[in-house]
PDB file of N, CA and C in Angstrom:
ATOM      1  N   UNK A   1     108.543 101.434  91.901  1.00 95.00           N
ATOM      2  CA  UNK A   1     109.715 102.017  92.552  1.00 95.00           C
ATOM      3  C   UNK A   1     110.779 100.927  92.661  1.00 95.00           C
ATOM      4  N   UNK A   2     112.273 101.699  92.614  1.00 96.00           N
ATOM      5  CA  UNK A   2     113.451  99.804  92.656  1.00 96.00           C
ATOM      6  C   UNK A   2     113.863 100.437  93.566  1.00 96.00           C
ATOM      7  N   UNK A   3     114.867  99.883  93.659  1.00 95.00           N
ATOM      8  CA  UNK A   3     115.807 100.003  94.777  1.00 95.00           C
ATOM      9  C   UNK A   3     116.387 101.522  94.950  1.00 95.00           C
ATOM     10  N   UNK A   4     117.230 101.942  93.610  1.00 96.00           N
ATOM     11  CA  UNK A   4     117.584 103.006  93.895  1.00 96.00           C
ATOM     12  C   UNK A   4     116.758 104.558  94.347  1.00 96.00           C
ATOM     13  N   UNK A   5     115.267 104.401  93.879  1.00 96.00           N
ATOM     14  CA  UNK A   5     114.440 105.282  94.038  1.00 96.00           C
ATOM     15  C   UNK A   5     113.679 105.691  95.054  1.00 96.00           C
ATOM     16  N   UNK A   6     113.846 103.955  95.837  1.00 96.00           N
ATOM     17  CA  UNK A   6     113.232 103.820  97.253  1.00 96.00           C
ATOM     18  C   UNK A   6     114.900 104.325  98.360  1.00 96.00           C
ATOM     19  N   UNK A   7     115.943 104.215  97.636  1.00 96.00           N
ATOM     20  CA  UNK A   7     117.051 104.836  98.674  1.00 96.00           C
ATOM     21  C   UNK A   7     116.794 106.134  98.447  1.00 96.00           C
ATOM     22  N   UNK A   8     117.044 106.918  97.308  1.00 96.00           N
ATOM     23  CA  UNK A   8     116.545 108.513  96.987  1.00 96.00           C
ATOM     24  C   UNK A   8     115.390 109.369  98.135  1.00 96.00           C
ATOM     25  N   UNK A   9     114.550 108.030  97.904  1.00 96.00           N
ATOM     26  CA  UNK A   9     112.976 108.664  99.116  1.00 96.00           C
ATOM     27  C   UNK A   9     113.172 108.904 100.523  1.00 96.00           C
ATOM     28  N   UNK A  10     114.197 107.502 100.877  1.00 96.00           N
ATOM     29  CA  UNK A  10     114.523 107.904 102.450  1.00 96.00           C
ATOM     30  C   UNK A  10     115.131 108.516 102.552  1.00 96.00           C
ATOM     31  N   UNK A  11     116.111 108.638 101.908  1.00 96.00           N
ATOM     32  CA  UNK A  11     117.280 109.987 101.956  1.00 96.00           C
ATOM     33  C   UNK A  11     116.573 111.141 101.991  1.00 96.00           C
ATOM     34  N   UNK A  12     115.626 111.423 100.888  1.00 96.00           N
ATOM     35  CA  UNK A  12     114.867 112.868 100.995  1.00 96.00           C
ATOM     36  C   UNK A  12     113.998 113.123 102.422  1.00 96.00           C
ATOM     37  N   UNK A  13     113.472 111.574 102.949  1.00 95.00           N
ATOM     38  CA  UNK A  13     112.412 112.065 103.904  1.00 95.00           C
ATOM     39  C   UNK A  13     113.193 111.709 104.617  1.00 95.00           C
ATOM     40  N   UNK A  14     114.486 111.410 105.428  1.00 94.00           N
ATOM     41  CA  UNK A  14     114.930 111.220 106.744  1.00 94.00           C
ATOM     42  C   UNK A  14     116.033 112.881 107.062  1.00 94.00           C
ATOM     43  N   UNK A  15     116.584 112.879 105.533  1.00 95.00           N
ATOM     44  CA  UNK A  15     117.387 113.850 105.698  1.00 95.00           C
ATOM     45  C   UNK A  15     119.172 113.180 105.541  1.00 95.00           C
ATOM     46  N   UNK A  16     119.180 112.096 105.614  1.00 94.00           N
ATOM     47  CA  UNK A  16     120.295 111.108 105.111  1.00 94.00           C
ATOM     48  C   UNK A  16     121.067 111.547 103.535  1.00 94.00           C
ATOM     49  N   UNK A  17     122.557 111.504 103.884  1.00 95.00           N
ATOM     50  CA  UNK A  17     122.913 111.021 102.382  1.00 95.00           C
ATOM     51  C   UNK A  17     122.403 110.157 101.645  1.00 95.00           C
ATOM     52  N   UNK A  18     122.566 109.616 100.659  1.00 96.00           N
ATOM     53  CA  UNK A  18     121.985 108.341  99.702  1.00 96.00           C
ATOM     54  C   UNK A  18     122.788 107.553 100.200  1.00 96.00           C
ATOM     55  N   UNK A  19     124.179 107.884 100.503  1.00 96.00           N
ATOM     56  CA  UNK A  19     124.627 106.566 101.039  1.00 96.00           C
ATOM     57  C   UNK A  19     124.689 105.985 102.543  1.00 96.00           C
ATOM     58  N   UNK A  20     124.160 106.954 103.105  1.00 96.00           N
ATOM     59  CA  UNK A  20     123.564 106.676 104.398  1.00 96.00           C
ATOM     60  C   UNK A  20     122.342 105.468 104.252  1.00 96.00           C
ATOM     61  N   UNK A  21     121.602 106.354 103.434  1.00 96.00           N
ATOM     62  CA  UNK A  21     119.808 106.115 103.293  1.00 96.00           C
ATOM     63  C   UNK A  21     120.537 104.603 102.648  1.00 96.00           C
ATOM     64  N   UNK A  22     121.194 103.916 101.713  1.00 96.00           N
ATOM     65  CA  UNK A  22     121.173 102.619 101.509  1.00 96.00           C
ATOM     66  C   UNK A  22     122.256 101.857 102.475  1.00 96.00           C
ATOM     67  N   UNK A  23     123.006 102.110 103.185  1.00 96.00           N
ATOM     68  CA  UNK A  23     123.762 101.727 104.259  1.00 96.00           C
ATOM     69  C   UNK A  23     122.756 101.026 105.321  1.00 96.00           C
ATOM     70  N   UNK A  24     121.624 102.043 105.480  1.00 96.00           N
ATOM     71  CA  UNK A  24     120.258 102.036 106.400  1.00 96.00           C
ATOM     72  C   UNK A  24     119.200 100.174 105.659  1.00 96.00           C
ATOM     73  N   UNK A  25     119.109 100.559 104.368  1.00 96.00           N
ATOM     74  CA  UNK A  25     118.375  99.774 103.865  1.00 96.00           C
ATOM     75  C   UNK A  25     119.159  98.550 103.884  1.00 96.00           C
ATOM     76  N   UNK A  26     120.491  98.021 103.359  1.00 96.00           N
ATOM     77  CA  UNK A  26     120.968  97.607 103.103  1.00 96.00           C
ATOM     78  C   UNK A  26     120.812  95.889 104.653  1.00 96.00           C
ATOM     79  N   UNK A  27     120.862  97.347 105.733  1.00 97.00           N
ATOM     80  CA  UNK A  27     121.339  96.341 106.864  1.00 97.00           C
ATOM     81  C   UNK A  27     119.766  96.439 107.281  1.00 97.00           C
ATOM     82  N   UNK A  28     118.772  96.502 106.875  1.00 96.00           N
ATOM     83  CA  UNK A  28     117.496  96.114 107.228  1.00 96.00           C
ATOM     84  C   UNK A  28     116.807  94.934 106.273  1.00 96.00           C
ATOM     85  N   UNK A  29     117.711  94.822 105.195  1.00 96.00           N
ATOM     86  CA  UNK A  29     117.774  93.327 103.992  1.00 96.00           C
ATOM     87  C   UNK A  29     118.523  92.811 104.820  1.00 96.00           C
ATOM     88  N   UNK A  30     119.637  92.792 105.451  1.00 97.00           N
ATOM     89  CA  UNK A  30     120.130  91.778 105.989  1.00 97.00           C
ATOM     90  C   UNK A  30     119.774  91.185 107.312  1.00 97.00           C
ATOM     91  N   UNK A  31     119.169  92.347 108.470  1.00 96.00           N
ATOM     92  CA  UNK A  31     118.328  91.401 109.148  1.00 96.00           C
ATOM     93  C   UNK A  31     117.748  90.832 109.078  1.00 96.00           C
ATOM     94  N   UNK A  32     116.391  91.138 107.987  1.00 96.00           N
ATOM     95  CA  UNK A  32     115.286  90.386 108.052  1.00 96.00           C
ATOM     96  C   UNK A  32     115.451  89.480 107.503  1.00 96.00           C
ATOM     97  N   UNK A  33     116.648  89.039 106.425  1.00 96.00           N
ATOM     98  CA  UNK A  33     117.018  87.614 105.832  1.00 96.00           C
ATOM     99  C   UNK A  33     117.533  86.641 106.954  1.00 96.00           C
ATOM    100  N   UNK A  34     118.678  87.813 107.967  1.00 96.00           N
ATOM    101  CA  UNK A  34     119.166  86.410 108.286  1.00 96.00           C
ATOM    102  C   UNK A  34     118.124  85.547 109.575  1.00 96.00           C
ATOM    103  N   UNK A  35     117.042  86.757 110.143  1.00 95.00           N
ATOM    104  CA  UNK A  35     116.326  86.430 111.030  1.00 95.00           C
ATOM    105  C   UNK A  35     115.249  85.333 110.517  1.00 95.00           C
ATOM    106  N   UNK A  36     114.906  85.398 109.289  1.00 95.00           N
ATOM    107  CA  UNK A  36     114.319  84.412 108.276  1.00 95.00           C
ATOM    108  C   UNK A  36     114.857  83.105 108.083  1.00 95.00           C
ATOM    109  N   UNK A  37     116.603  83.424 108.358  1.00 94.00           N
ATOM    110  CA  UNK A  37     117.005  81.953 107.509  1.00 94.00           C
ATOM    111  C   UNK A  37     117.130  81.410 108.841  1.00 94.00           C
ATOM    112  N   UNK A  38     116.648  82.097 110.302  1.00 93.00           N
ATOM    113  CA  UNK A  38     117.163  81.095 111.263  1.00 93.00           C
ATOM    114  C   UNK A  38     115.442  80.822 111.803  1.00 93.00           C
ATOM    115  N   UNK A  39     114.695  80.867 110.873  1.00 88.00           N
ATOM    116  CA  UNK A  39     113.299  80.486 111.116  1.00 88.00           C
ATOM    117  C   UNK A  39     112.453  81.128 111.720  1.00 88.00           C
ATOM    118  N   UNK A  40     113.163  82.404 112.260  1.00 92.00           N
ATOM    119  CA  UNK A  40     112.776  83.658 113.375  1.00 92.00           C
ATOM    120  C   UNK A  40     111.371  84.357 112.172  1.00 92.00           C
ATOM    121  N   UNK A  41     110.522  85.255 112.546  1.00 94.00           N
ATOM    122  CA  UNK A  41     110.036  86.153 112.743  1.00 94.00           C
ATOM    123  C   UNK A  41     110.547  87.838 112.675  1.00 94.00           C
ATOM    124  N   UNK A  42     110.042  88.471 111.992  1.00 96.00           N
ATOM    125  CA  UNK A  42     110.147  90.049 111.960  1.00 96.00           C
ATOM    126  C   UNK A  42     108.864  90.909 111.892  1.00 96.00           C
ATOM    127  N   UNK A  43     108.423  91.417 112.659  1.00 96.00           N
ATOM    128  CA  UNK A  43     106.846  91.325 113.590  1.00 96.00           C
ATOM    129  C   UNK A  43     107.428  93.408 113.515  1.00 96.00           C
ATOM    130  N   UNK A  44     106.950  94.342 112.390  1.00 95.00           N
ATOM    131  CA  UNK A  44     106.716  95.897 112.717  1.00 95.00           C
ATOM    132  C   UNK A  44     105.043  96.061 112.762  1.00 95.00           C
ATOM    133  N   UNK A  45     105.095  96.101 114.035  1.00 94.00           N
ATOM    134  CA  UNK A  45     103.931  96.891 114.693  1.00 94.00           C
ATOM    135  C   UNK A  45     102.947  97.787 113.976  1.00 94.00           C
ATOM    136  N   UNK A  46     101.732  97.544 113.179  1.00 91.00           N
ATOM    137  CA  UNK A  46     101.010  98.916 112.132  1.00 91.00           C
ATOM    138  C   UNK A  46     101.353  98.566 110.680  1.00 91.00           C
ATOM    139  N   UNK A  47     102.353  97.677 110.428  1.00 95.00           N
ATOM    140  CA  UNK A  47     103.203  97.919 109.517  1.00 95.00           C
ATOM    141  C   UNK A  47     103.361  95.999 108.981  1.00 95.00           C
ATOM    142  N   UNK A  48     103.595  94.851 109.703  1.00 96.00           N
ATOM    143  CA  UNK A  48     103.201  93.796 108.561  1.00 96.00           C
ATOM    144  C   UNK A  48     104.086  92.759 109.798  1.00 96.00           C
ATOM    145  N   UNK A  49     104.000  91.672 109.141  1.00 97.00           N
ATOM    146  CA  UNK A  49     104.748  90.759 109.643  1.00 97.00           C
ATOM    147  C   UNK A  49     105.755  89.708 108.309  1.00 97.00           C
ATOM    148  N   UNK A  50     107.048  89.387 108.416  1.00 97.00           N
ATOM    149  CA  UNK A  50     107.566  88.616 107.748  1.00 97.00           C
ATOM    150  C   UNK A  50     108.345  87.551 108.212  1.00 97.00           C
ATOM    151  N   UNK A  51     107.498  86.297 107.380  1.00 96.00           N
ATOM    152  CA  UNK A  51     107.974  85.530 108.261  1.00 96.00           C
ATOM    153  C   UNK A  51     108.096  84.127 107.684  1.00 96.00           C
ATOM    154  N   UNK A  52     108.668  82.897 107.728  1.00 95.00           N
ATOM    155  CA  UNK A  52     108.935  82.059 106.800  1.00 95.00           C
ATOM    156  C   UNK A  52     107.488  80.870 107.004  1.00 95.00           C
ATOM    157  N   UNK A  53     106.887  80.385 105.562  1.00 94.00           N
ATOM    158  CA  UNK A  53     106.011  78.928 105.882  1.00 94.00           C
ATOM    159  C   UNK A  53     107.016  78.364 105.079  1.00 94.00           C
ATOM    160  N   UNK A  54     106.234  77.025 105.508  1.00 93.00           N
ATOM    161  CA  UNK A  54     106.945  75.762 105.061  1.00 93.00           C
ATOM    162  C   UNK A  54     106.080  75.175 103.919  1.00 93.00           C
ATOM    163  N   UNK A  55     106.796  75.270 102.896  1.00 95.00           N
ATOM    164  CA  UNK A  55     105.730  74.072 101.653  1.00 95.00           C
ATOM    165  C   UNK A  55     106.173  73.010 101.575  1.00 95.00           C
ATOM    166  N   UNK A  56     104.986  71.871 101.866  1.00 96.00           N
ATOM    167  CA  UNK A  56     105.490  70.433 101.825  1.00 96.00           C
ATOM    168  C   UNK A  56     105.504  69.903 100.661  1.00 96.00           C
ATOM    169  N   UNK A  57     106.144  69.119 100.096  1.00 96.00           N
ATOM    170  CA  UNK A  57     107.053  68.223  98.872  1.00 96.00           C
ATOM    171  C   UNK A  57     105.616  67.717  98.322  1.00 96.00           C
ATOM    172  N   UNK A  58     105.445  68.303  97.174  1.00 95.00           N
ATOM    173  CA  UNK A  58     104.404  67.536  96.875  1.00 95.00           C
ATOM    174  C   UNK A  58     104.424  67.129  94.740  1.00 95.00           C
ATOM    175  N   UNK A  59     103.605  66.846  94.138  1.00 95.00           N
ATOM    176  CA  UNK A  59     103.785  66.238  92.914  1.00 95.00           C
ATOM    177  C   UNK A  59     103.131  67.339  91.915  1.00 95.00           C
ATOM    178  N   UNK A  60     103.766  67.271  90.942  1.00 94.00           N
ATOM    179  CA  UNK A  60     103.662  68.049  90.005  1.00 94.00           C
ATOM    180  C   UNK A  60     103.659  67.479  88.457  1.00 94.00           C
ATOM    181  N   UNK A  61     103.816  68.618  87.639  1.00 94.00           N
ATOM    182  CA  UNK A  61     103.726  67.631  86.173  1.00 94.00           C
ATOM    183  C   UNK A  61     104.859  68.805  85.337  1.00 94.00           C
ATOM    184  N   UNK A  62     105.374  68.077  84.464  1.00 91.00           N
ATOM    185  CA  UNK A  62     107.027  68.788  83.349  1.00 91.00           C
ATOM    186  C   UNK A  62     105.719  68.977  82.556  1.00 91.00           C
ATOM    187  N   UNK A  63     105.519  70.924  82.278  1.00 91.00           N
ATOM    188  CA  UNK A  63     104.562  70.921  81.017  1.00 91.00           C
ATOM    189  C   UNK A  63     105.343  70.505  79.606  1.00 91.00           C
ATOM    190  N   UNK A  64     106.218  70.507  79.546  1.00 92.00           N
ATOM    191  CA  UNK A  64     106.722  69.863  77.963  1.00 92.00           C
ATOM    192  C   UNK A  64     106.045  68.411  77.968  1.00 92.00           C
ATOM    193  N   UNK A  65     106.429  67.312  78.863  1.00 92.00           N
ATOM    194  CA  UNK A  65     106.403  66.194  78.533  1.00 92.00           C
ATOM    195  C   UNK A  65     105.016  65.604  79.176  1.00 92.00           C
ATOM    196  N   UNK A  66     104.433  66.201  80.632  1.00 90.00           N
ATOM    197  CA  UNK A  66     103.211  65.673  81.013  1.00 90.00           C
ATOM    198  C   UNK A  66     103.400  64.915  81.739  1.00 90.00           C
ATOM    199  N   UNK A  67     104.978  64.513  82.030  1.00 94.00           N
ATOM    200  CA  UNK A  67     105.703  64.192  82.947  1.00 94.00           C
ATOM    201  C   UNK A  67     105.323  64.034  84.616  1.00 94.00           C
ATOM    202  N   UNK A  68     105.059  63.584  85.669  1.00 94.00           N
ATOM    203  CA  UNK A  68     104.944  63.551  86.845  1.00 94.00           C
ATOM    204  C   UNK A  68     106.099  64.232  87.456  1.00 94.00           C
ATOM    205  N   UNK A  69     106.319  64.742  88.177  1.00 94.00           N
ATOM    206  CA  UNK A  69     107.855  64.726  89.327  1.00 94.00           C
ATOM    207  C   UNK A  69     107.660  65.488  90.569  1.00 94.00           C
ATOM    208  N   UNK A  70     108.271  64.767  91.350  1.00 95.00           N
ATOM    209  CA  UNK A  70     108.171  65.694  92.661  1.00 95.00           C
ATOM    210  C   UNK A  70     109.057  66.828  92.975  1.00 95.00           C
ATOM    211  N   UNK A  71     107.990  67.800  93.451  1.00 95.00           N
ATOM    212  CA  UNK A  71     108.614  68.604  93.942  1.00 95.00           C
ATOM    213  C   UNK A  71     109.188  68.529  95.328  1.00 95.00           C
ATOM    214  N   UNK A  72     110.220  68.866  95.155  1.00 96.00           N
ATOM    215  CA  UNK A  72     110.536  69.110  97.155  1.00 96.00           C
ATOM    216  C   UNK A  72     110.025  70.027  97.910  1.00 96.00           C
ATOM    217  N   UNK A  73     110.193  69.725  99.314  1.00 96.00           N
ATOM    218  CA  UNK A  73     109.230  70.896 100.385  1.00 96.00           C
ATOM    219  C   UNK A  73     110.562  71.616 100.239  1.00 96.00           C
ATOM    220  N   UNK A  74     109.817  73.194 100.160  1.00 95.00           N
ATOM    221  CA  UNK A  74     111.009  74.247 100.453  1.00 95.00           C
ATOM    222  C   UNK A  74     110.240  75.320 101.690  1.00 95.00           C
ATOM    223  N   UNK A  75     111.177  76.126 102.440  1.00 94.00           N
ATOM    224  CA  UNK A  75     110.762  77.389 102.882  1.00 94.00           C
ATOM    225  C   UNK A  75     110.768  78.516 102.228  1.00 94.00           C
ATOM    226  N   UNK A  76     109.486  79.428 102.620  1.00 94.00           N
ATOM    227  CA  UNK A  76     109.086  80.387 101.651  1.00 94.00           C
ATOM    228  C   UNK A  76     109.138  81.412 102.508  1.00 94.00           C
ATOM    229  N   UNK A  77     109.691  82.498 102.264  1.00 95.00           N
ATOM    230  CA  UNK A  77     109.373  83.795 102.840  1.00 95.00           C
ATOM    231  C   UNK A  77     107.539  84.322 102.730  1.00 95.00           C
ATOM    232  N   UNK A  78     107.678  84.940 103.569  1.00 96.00           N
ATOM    233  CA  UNK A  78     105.810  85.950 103.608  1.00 96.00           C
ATOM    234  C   UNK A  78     105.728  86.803 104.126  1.00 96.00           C
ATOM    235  N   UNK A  79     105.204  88.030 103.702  1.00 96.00           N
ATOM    236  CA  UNK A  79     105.031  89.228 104.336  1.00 96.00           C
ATOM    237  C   UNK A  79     103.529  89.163 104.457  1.00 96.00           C
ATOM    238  N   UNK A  80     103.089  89.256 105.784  1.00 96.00           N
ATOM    239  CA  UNK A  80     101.861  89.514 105.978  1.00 96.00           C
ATOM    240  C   UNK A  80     101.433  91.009 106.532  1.00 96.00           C
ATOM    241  N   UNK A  81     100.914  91.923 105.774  1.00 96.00           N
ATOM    242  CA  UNK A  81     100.544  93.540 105.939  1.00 96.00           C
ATOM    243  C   UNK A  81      99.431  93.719 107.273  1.00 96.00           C
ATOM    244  N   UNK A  82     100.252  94.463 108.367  1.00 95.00           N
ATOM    245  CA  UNK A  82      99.186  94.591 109.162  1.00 95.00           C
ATOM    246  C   UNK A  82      97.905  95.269 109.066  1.00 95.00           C
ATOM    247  N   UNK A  83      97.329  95.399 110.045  1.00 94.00           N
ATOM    248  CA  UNK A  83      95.667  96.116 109.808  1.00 94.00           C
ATOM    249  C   UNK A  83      95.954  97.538 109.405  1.00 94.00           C
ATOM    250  N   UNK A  84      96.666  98.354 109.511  1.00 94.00           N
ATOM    251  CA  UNK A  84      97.211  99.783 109.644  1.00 94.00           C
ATOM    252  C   UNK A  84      97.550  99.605 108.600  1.00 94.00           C
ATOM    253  N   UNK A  85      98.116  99.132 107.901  1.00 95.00           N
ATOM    254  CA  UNK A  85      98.969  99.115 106.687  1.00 95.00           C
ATOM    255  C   UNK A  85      97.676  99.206 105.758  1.00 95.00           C
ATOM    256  N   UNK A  86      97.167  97.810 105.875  1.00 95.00           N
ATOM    257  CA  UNK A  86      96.177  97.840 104.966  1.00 95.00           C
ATOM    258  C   UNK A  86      95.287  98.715 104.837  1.00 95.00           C
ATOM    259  N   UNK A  87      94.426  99.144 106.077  1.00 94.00           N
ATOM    260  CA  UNK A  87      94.003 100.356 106.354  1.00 94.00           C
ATOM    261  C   UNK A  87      93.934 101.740 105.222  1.00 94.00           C
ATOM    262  N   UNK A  88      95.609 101.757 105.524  1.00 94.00           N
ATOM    263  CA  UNK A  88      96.295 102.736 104.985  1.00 94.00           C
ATOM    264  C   UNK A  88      95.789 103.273 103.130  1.00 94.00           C
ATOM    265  N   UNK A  89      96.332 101.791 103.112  1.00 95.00           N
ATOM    266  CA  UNK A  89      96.181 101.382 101.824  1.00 95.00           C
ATOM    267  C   UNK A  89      95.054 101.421 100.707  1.00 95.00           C
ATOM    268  N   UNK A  90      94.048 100.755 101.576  1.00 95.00           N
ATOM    269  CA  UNK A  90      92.589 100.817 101.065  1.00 95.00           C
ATOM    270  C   UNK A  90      91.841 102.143 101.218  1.00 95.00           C
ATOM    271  N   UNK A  91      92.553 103.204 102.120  1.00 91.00           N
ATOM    272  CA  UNK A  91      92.264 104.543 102.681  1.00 91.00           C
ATOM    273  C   UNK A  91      91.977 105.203 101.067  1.00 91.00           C
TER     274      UNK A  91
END
């Protein structure tokens, strides 16, 4: 499913225009980014948690050359699926 098919779905199951239904989505990408980029937490209940780790800088190798180089520590987004979800899922 992309983007546009997953706006189509809520629209059909909320009862929304499409441009409602991505107006809706749109500003639920933008919370959970910007609540991400300020190191915050986004915690739905049944439903998962997303939330940023930290990877520390560590060494690597250039497959062309066999090369050494470090990588830098970056932050990573993560969605972790709650028990319900999974539940759901494996149902």
């Amino acid at each position: 499913m992309n983007k546009a098919e997953l706006i189509s779905a809520i629209a059909e199951k909320t009862g929304f225009k499409k441009a409602d239904a991505e107006k809706a989505l749109v500003a639920f990408e933008d919370v959970v980014k910007a609540e991400l980029a300020a190191s915050g937490k986004v915690q739905l209940i049944g439903f998962g948690t997303f939330e940023v780790s930290e990877r520390p800088e560590r060494e690597g190798r250039n497959p062309r050359t066999g090369e050494t180089m470090k990588i830098p520590a970056a932050k990573i987004p993560k969605f972790k699926p709650g028990k319900a979800f999974k539940d759901f899922v494996n149902a």
